[in-house]
């Protein structure tokens, strides 16, 4: 796997008039090419600081960051990236088309090449219809889509998204997820900041969880959320015997059984036992802990989740 | 090149979207219409007719005198009005660019901070030039057509006005970057234009009446030389309109140097700001 972002000992301490705010303690991180990487963390954890450092918007207190081998402070690195900031404020007096022309020009594109690319990105984010409307009149969802279009103009190798689905309704969020999936399939590396965990879980390949400027956990999203050998069975009728092999809990109200089974055989033994007791099975699924559960546990510092990151 | 052009154009559109711009435009247009009405009134036409060159006055000196007083009145009023409005229009361009959510995105683009700031400042400058030229050209044409006399001084006074603005604009940009707000810069510029500069300009008549110590007088004179000499520029403007020779050119250099110094300071400060 090729490394897209290489971060070594990167840290940031803001100096205000009186106090020093250690927003990010020295961090090492690699983001691979072609993956969707999620940076999670509560408000004030340092997520935006991290993105701004990677974009060279703020100067690091220590450490370095390279994007596809280019130092982030070089203009060359900036030609490779696209960025959608949090709480962005696009020029309201422009329409979508003009706004894309402006940012396209700033990226060094112009003329027919730019017009053609604008048509493409507008089509891609489904905003062609609204290109002549003043941005002032855009809904939040449209604003976010035009913002994405802006970030895609230069066909970036690496896309930075800071809270891309914040304040967007579920349908809008799904649309944005779909856009990101397509980009990923085309080979774009995506670095996304979010605290909408269910969201992140659906799209990311790997995540890092940040807390007070420290990465407290990182790893493959699938592996983090899968808890092995645990199953949930819901019943449409009947009551499970108290002696059901492997059963850990039974909720009589929701008719949900949680059970542990180390092998398919063990699972089937339990199922046979249920049927013999005239239980009617409705669903059977492996138990996953959601990122949200992991996240909340981490934030309250439960030890079991604080195993060393892989 | 395309990058700087895009910045200038965008700044222009930003200014265009503002109410102050419209106010400036309407005031100018109203001024032009009033001037047009005055110049085409029968009273004025009659005066012009009576002032036509005669045997006693073959060069039409009387007519030129009349025109000069009209134009110098106009340009004095316009000099002051244009400075106020130009300061208001341009005061928030730099601070707006520095707000969260705007600057982040601009800085993520492949262009240097110096270029970003330069584009923004040139954009504001272009807006002021266009608005100023609109009124000056308009009023100049109206007067020339109504009287049949084409003068050059009035149009030339565009330069001292723009140079004065250049000096103030530097201060405005620098204070805007430091304070990240438009108000401080605006207040400072207004103070310079309407208090500090006029007081220092007529320091001999006003200040030296009560200040008698040599030390304080020297100090006041030093301050006069080190602050933007807007009042001097206003007088130069009036002299140019009246086609008098301008002997004291120091205020030009003062303004140009002020602009240059503060734009350099701005670029330096902007390149080290964190957002
Ligand atoms: N320009 C700045 N000057 C001083 N302190 C700052 C600055 N920007 C951020 N901070 C501080 O650094 C810490 C991290 O902020 P950051 O914006 O990176 O958090 P975040 O994880 O993006 O939060 P959110 O989820 O609310 O967006 C916070 O304590 C914040 O107050
Ligand atoms: Mg943030």
XYZ file of C-alpha atoms and ligand atoms in Angstrom:
617
model
C 0.000 0.000 0.000
C 1.354 3.425 -0.907
C 1.313 6.143 1.701
C -0.665 9.227 0.802
C -0.265 11.277 3.962
C 2.765 10.783 6.157
C 2.621 12.544 9.490
C 5.582 12.454 11.869
C 5.579 14.036 15.306
C 3.115 16.685 14.196
C 1.882 18.897 17.019
C 0.246 22.260 17.525
C 0.189 24.590 20.478
C -1.847 27.759 20.011
C -0.455 30.804 21.734
C -3.144 33.155 22.887
C -2.464 36.420 24.654
C -2.013 34.642 27.959
C -2.528 30.920 27.747
C -1.026 28.154 25.683
C -3.523 25.704 24.206
C -2.026 22.359 23.386
C -4.518 21.476 20.683
C -2.549 18.565 19.273
C 0.153 16.531 21.009
C 2.839 15.018 18.730
C 1.143 12.561 16.404
C 2.394 9.937 13.941
C -0.086 8.823 11.344
C -0.115 7.254 7.891
C -3.031 7.440 5.530
C -2.872 5.021 2.608
C -3.661 5.858 -0.940
C -7.220 5.137 -1.977
C -8.718 4.705 1.474
C -11.320 6.693 3.326
C -9.824 7.693 6.641
C -11.992 9.025 9.440
C -10.755 11.274 12.213
C -13.205 11.211 15.081
C -13.367 13.052 18.320
C -15.556 15.246 20.480
C -15.756 19.011 20.057
C -12.437 20.642 20.666
C -10.464 17.402 20.309
C -8.242 18.939 17.664
C -9.732 17.525 14.456
C -9.895 20.795 12.581
C -6.461 21.719 13.862
C -5.147 18.500 12.371
C -6.670 19.229 8.952
C -5.415 22.818 8.992
C -1.928 21.584 9.769
C -2.100 19.123 6.905
C -3.189 21.918 4.580
C -0.463 24.300 5.717
C -3.075 26.811 6.896
C -1.415 26.901 10.296
C 2.234 26.257 11.035
C 3.045 23.171 13.135
C 4.722 23.634 16.499
C 6.749 20.521 15.746
C 6.913 17.677 13.288
C 6.299 17.275 9.598
C 3.642 16.218 7.147
C 4.079 15.050 3.578
C 1.379 14.563 1.014
C 2.373 12.161 -1.754
C 5.978 12.982 -0.949
C 5.499 16.767 -1.099
C 6.026 18.898 1.962
C 2.717 20.479 2.908
C 4.100 23.985 2.847
C 4.800 23.723 -0.881
C 2.291 24.982 -3.416
C 2.828 21.719 -5.270
C 1.180 19.809 -2.426
C -1.812 22.121 -2.622
C -2.324 21.294 -6.266
C -2.919 17.689 -5.255
C -5.629 18.304 -2.741
C -9.241 19.393 -2.446
C -10.722 20.799 0.740
C -14.170 21.434 2.100
C -13.824 23.400 5.353
C -16.249 23.264 8.265
C -18.570 26.281 8.550
C -17.479 27.391 5.105
C -18.709 30.730 3.856
C -18.787 30.915 0.107
C -19.286 34.326 -1.530
C -23.068 34.695 -1.240
C -23.262 37.250 -4.024
C -22.036 34.737 -6.594
C -24.069 31.969 -8.165
C -22.861 28.378 -8.152
C -21.267 28.655 -11.554
C -19.389 31.886 -10.713
C -18.232 30.469 -7.414
C -16.753 27.443 -9.155
C -15.106 29.700 -11.733
C -13.528 31.733 -8.935
C -12.090 28.785 -7.045
C -11.142 27.080 -10.302
C -9.174 30.165 -11.335
C -7.436 30.235 -7.974
C -6.420 26.643 -8.625
C -4.873 27.808 -11.883
C -7.579 26.524 -14.225
C -9.245 28.715 -16.805
C -11.024 28.894 -20.125
C -12.593 25.893 -21.805
C -10.815 23.365 -19.604
C -12.381 24.954 -16.544
C -15.849 25.247 -18.090
C -15.780 21.605 -19.072
C -14.657 20.574 -15.617
C -17.352 22.726 -13.997
C -19.998 20.965 -16.092
C -18.613 17.632 -14.963
C -18.456 18.356 -11.253
C -21.882 20.002 -11.233
C -23.323 16.931 -12.887
C -21.471 14.701 -10.452
C -22.869 16.394 -7.346
C -26.252 16.821 -8.991
C -26.255 20.615 -8.966
C -26.426 21.363 -12.693
C -29.966 22.605 -12.307
C -28.967 25.188 -9.672
C -25.802 26.575 -11.223
C -27.351 29.937 -12.033
C -28.953 30.412 -8.617
C -27.309 32.788 -6.114
C -25.556 30.860 -3.366
C -27.499 32.972 -0.910
C -30.577 30.985 -1.889
C -29.006 27.552 -1.507
C -30.177 25.108 1.135
C -27.600 23.594 3.453
C -27.525 20.423 1.411
C -26.990 22.321 -1.833
C -24.310 24.408 -0.173
C -22.497 21.248 0.850
C -22.783 19.731 -2.616
C -21.502 22.852 -4.348
C -18.724 22.908 -1.762
C -17.804 19.370 -2.722
C -17.902 20.344 -6.384
C -15.468 23.134 -5.559
C -13.135 20.692 -3.824
C -13.199 18.351 -6.827
C -12.423 20.882 -9.562
C -8.719 20.094 -9.736
C -9.275 16.301 -9.709
C -7.580 16.011 -6.308
C -5.643 12.933 -5.320
C -6.570 13.657 -1.750
C -9.746 15.158 -0.431
C -10.100 16.751 3.022
C -13.619 17.033 4.350
C -14.303 18.732 7.666
C -17.710 17.668 8.968
C -19.162 17.177 5.477
C -22.562 15.995 6.668
C -23.071 18.390 9.549
C -26.596 19.778 9.538
C -27.657 17.746 6.515
C -30.832 15.634 6.467
C -30.624 11.838 6.090
C -31.306 11.843 2.359
C -28.701 14.528 1.794
C -26.243 12.569 3.876
C -26.841 9.466 1.852
C -26.220 11.436 -1.331
C -22.937 12.695 0.031
C -21.977 9.164 1.085
C -22.697 7.944 -2.416
C -20.550 10.682 -3.892
C -17.702 9.673 -1.599
C -18.080 6.007 -2.550
C -17.765 6.884 -6.226
C -14.707 9.023 -5.548
C -13.136 6.211 -3.605
C -13.791 3.772 -6.416
C -11.975 6.183 -8.706
C -8.959 6.039 -6.419
C -9.291 9.301 -4.495
C -7.985 9.218 -0.953
C -10.423 10.837 1.444
C -9.683 12.224 4.881
C -12.861 13.019 6.755
C -13.444 14.647 10.131
C -16.643 13.938 11.892
C -18.456 13.392 15.091
C -21.404 11.759 13.332
C -20.242 8.285 14.115
C -22.890 6.137 12.481
C -22.050 8.058 9.355
C -18.332 7.472 9.606
C -18.865 3.804 10.314
C -20.649 3.406 7.009
C -17.980 4.879 4.801
C -14.551 4.718 6.373
C -11.924 2.054 5.946
C -9.901 3.142 8.925
C -10.427 5.555 11.767
C -8.455 7.318 14.452
C -10.157 8.603 17.547
C -8.795 11.826 18.930
C -9.287 13.044 22.463
C -7.738 16.199 23.863
C -5.154 16.191 21.105
C -4.130 12.552 21.516
C -5.012 9.582 19.310
C -6.563 7.200 21.808
C -7.478 4.499 19.338
C -7.017 3.771 15.679
C -7.556 0.895 13.362
C -9.622 -0.765 10.710
C -13.261 0.267 11.066
C -14.572 -3.219 10.385
C -12.318 -4.843 12.948
C -13.011 -2.227 15.564
C -16.741 -2.627 15.394
C -16.968 -6.408 15.023
C -17.158 -8.211 18.320
C -16.597 -11.875 17.534
C -18.672 -14.834 18.676
C -21.533 -12.670 19.910
C -24.980 -13.020 18.397
C -28.376 -11.473 18.843
C -31.517 -13.518 18.270
C -34.994 -12.044 18.300
C -38.002 -14.252 18.812
C -41.424 -13.894 17.265
C -42.920 -16.233 19.887
C -42.073 -18.454 22.850
C -39.690 -18.035 25.742
C -36.111 -19.331 25.749
C -35.196 -21.889 28.412
C -33.043 -20.461 31.174
C -30.535 -23.225 30.440
C -30.037 -22.140 26.808
C -26.368 -22.849 25.978
C -24.326 -19.653 25.678
C -27.137 -17.252 26.529
C -25.825 -14.139 28.314
C -28.992 -12.048 28.551
C -32.630 -12.228 27.594
C -34.851 -9.195 27.329
C -38.465 -10.278 27.753
C -39.849 -7.019 26.407
C -37.978 -6.915 23.134
C -37.668 -10.718 22.931
C -33.961 -10.357 22.313
C -31.458 -12.996 23.295
C -27.755 -12.241 23.439
C -25.582 -15.278 23.235
C -21.997 -16.342 22.826
C -21.142 -19.178 20.479
C -17.539 -19.980 19.672
C -18.340 -21.954 16.501
C -21.161 -22.483 13.992
C -21.804 -25.845 15.653
C -22.242 -24.213 19.038
C -24.582 -21.641 17.501
C -26.693 -24.399 15.929
C -26.888 -26.299 19.194
C -28.412 -23.203 20.729
C -30.835 -22.778 17.830
C -31.941 -26.442 18.122
C -32.554 -25.948 21.803
C -34.727 -22.902 21.057
C -36.828 -24.760 18.509
C -37.316 -27.696 20.857
C -38.824 -25.189 23.283
C -41.314 -24.012 20.629
C -39.572 -20.714 20.122
C -40.256 -18.972 16.814
C -37.090 -17.336 15.443
C -37.498 -13.934 13.800
C -33.909 -12.714 13.279
C -30.349 -13.770 13.939
C -27.424 -11.392 13.588
C -23.822 -11.083 14.729
C -23.431 -8.473 17.426
C -21.439 -5.396 16.508
C -20.438 -2.726 18.835
C -21.039 0.529 17.075
C -18.357 3.152 16.757
C -20.594 5.218 18.943
C -20.298 2.712 21.780
C -16.536 2.536 21.390
C -16.370 6.300 21.211
C -18.462 6.930 24.293
C -16.550 4.307 26.217
C -13.275 5.937 25.193
C -14.453 9.343 26.210
C -15.422 8.070 29.636
C -12.080 6.282 29.782
C -13.352 2.747 30.237
C -10.241 0.612 30.388
C -11.412 -2.300 28.268
C -11.401 -0.187 25.131
C -8.071 1.364 25.774
C -6.105 -1.615 24.521
C -3.067 -0.520 22.518
C -3.995 0.532 19.019
C -2.995 -1.829 16.246
C -1.923 35.739 -13.716
C -5.334 34.120 -13.888
C -5.232 33.813 -10.111
C -4.685 37.499 -9.444
C -7.248 38.410 -12.054
C -9.796 36.118 -10.385
C -9.128 37.750 -7.028
C -9.575 41.248 -8.412
C -12.771 40.304 -10.199
C -14.188 38.589 -7.145
C -13.362 41.560 -4.917
C -15.056 43.797 -7.428
C -18.191 41.661 -7.302
C -18.060 41.673 -3.508
C -17.950 45.462 -3.427
C -20.665 45.614 -6.057
C -22.941 43.517 -3.853
C -22.718 46.043 -1.033
C -25.196 48.751 -0.176
C -22.435 51.376 0.224
C -21.492 50.801 -3.374
C -25.038 51.512 -4.462
C -25.179 54.546 -2.183
C -21.962 55.849 -3.735
C -23.328 55.196 -7.180
C -26.663 56.887 -6.467
C -25.058 59.923 -4.852
C -22.737 60.278 -7.846
C -25.581 59.874 -10.296
C -27.767 62.330 -8.393
C -24.853 64.784 -8.337
C -24.409 64.410 -12.077
C -28.119 64.934 -12.719
C -28.214 68.052 -10.555
C -25.150 69.366 -12.365
C -26.788 68.609 -15.686
C -29.957 70.441 -14.656
C -27.932 73.414 -13.433
C -25.799 73.586 -16.561
C -28.762 73.409 -18.876
C -30.782 75.977 -16.918
C -31.460 79.166 -18.836
C -29.819 81.278 -16.110
C -26.530 79.443 -16.458
C -26.686 79.445 -20.230
C -27.278 83.142 -20.196
C -24.269 83.715 -17.930
C -22.123 81.633 -20.256
C -23.438 83.616 -23.197
C -22.544 86.886 -21.502
C -19.056 85.649 -20.681
C -18.142 84.683 -24.229
C -14.874 86.261 -25.474
C -15.282 89.877 -26.444
C -12.963 92.551 -27.762
C -12.042 93.453 -24.181
C -11.510 89.821 -23.218
C -10.378 88.025 -26.392
C -9.149 84.885 -24.572
C -12.340 84.380 -22.581
C -10.601 84.820 -19.227
C -13.864 85.701 -17.494
C -15.492 82.493 -18.714
C -12.546 80.403 -17.580
C -12.665 82.078 -14.180
C -16.317 81.177 -13.834
C -15.616 77.579 -14.806
C -12.723 77.254 -12.433
C -14.738 78.354 -9.468
C -17.502 75.908 -10.381
C -15.077 73.034 -10.891
C -13.036 73.751 -7.820
C -16.175 73.805 -5.675
C -17.250 70.512 -7.181
C -13.895 68.839 -6.818
C -13.528 69.981 -3.204
C -16.887 68.447 -2.312
C -16.107 65.341 -4.294
C -12.634 64.906 -2.792
C -14.146 64.691 0.687
C -17.195 62.636 -0.220
C -15.179 60.207 -2.316
C -12.663 59.607 0.471
C -15.389 58.818 3.021
C -17.183 56.443 0.718
C -14.015 54.831 -0.598
C -12.866 54.155 2.958
C -16.227 52.662 3.878
C -16.395 50.483 0.774
C -12.896 49.076 1.104
C -12.665 48.876 4.887
C -14.101 45.392 5.265
C -12.612 43.717 2.192
C -9.516 42.443 3.981
C -11.221 41.587 7.307
C -13.983 39.711 5.422
C -11.391 37.683 3.603
C -9.890 36.760 6.961
C -13.043 35.334 8.510
C -13.244 31.684 9.454
C -14.623 29.577 6.643
C -13.379 32.002 3.975
C -9.665 32.226 4.638
C -9.296 28.470 5.287
C -10.447 27.660 1.803
C -8.451 30.421 0.123
C -5.272 29.298 1.852
C -5.801 25.705 0.746
C -5.499 26.808 -2.876
C -2.122 26.799 -4.610
C -1.365 30.496 -4.326
C 0.877 32.444 -2.000
C -0.463 34.594 0.794
C 1.172 37.645 -0.714
C -0.661 37.069 -3.965
C -3.929 36.599 -2.110
C -3.553 39.884 -0.269
C -2.329 41.728 -3.364
C -5.307 40.554 -5.395
C -7.730 41.623 -2.710
C -6.165 45.058 -2.310
C -5.941 45.686 -6.050
C -9.593 44.660 -6.349
C -10.611 47.292 -3.809
C -8.445 49.830 -5.536
C -10.056 49.079 -8.874
C -13.520 49.591 -7.398
C -12.580 53.015 -6.046
C -10.975 54.030 -9.344
C -14.049 53.076 -11.331
C -16.449 54.911 -9.027
C -14.251 57.989 -8.946
C -13.795 58.062 -12.695
C -17.531 57.687 -13.175
C -18.294 60.935 -11.364
C -15.286 62.888 -12.557
C -15.593 61.998 -16.215
C -19.351 62.529 -16.071
C -19.172 65.963 -14.466
C -16.252 67.012 -16.655
C -18.157 66.093 -19.827
C -21.319 67.842 -18.658
C -19.477 71.077 -17.935
C -17.423 70.910 -21.126
C -20.428 70.283 -23.328
C -22.574 72.892 -21.603
C -19.914 75.606 -21.892
C -17.975 74.566 -24.928
C -14.738 75.010 -22.946
C -12.557 71.950 -22.426
C -10.356 72.207 -19.330
C -7.673 69.743 -18.291
C -7.133 70.608 -14.621
C -10.353 69.085 -13.409
C -9.590 65.629 -14.814
C -5.985 65.828 -13.636
C -7.197 66.203 -10.071
C -8.108 62.515 -10.282
C -4.462 61.723 -9.548
C -4.043 63.499 -6.213
C -7.342 61.990 -5.094
C -6.281 58.460 -5.980
C -2.831 58.939 -4.490
C -4.370 60.211 -1.246
C -6.586 57.156 -1.153
C -3.608 54.877 -1.792
C -1.922 56.147 1.382
C -5.041 55.756 3.498
C -5.832 52.366 1.986
C -2.459 51.079 3.165
C -3.306 52.088 6.728
C -6.788 50.600 6.356
C -5.419 47.260 5.143
C -2.805 47.049 7.866
C -5.181 47.890 10.697
C -7.721 45.494 9.161
C -5.231 42.635 9.250
C -4.128 43.392 12.797
C -7.577 43.894 14.273
C -9.486 41.586 11.903
C -12.305 44.095 11.899
C -13.274 46.922 9.621
C -14.231 49.406 12.319
C -10.825 50.280 13.773
C -9.314 50.985 10.374
C -12.269 53.100 9.367
C -12.155 55.143 12.561
C -8.411 55.726 12.241
C -8.735 56.827 8.616
C -11.609 59.183 9.402
C -9.605 60.679 12.244
C -6.683 61.249 9.905
C -8.810 62.773 7.166
C -11.036 64.990 9.280
C -9.064 65.781 12.415
C -5.372 65.023 12.469
C -4.472 66.112 8.982
C -6.481 69.387 8.860
C -5.213 70.368 12.332
C -1.606 69.712 11.430
C -2.023 71.338 8.046
C -3.052 74.623 9.625
C -0.843 74.126 12.678
C 0.607 77.610 12.378
C -2.776 79.313 12.534
C -4.448 76.901 14.941
C -2.015 75.052 17.180
C 0.865 77.466 17.451
C -1.462 80.106 18.927
C -1.558 78.189 22.179
C 1.664 76.186 21.865
C 4.602 78.470 22.309
C 7.429 76.203 23.434
C 9.914 75.432 20.672
C 10.080 71.794 21.687
C 6.370 71.244 21.232
C 6.287 73.200 18.015
C 9.090 71.066 16.582
C 7.329 67.939 17.733
C 4.065 68.986 16.113
C 5.868 69.771 12.874
C 7.550 66.380 12.999
C 4.203 64.676 13.456
C 2.873 66.667 10.521
C 5.619 65.317 8.286
C 5.137 61.759 9.484
C 1.363 61.472 9.104
C -0.644 61.313 5.882
C -0.990 64.846 4.550
C -4.556 64.596 3.352
C -5.366 68.282 3.826
C -2.334 69.245 1.722
C -3.556 66.900 -0.951
C -6.975 68.547 -0.862
C -5.305 71.889 -1.449
C -3.185 70.477 -4.263
C -6.359 69.142 -5.864
C -7.947 72.550 -5.727
C -4.805 74.189 -7.167
C -4.691 71.735 -10.023
C -8.315 72.396 -10.869
C -7.674 76.118 -10.898
C -4.671 75.456 -13.123
C -2.277 77.012 -10.614
C 1.216 75.576 -10.412
C 1.769 73.186 -7.563
C 5.013 74.015 -5.789
C 4.919 71.669 -2.839
C 5.053 68.084 -4.106
C 6.064 66.526 -0.766
C 2.489 65.424 0.081
C 2.501 63.210 -3.033
C 5.556 61.368 -1.840
C 4.184 61.265 1.670
C 1.040 59.499 0.449
C 2.856 57.160 -1.911
C 5.342 56.246 0.807
C 2.565 55.706 3.336
C 0.780 53.319 1.026
C 3.962 51.450 0.118
C 5.119 51.145 3.729
C 1.784 49.957 5.070
C 1.182 47.513 2.236
C 4.593 46.002 2.946
C 3.793 45.810 6.649
C 0.424 44.275 5.754
C 1.993 41.608 3.565
C 4.492 40.787 6.298
C 1.869 40.603 9.010
C -0.541 38.616 6.820
C 2.087 36.054 5.929
C 2.593 35.232 9.618
C -1.023 35.258 10.763
C -2.630 32.063 11.956
C -6.214 31.210 11.198
N -6.949 29.791 16.246
C -6.990 29.265 17.479
N -6.430 29.918 18.524
C -6.454 29.394 19.750
N -7.009 28.219 20.074
C -7.589 27.507 19.100
C -7.614 27.993 17.750
N -8.257 27.091 16.988
C -8.606 26.088 17.819
N -8.215 26.323 19.083
C -8.393 25.436 20.243
O -7.795 24.199 19.940
C -8.600 23.117 20.386
C -8.940 22.209 19.234
O -9.808 22.875 18.337
P -10.305 22.234 16.979
O -11.074 23.280 16.257
O -9.174 21.607 16.286
O -11.308 21.118 17.497
P -12.299 20.176 16.691
O -11.963 18.786 17.059
O -12.277 20.505 15.239
O -13.708 20.558 17.314
P -15.168 20.626 16.636
O -15.698 19.247 16.629
O -15.921 21.497 17.585
O -15.022 21.216 15.289
C -9.809 23.756 21.045
O -9.570 23.781 22.444
C -9.847 25.150 20.497
O -10.380 26.036 21.432
Mg -13.711 21.126 13.889
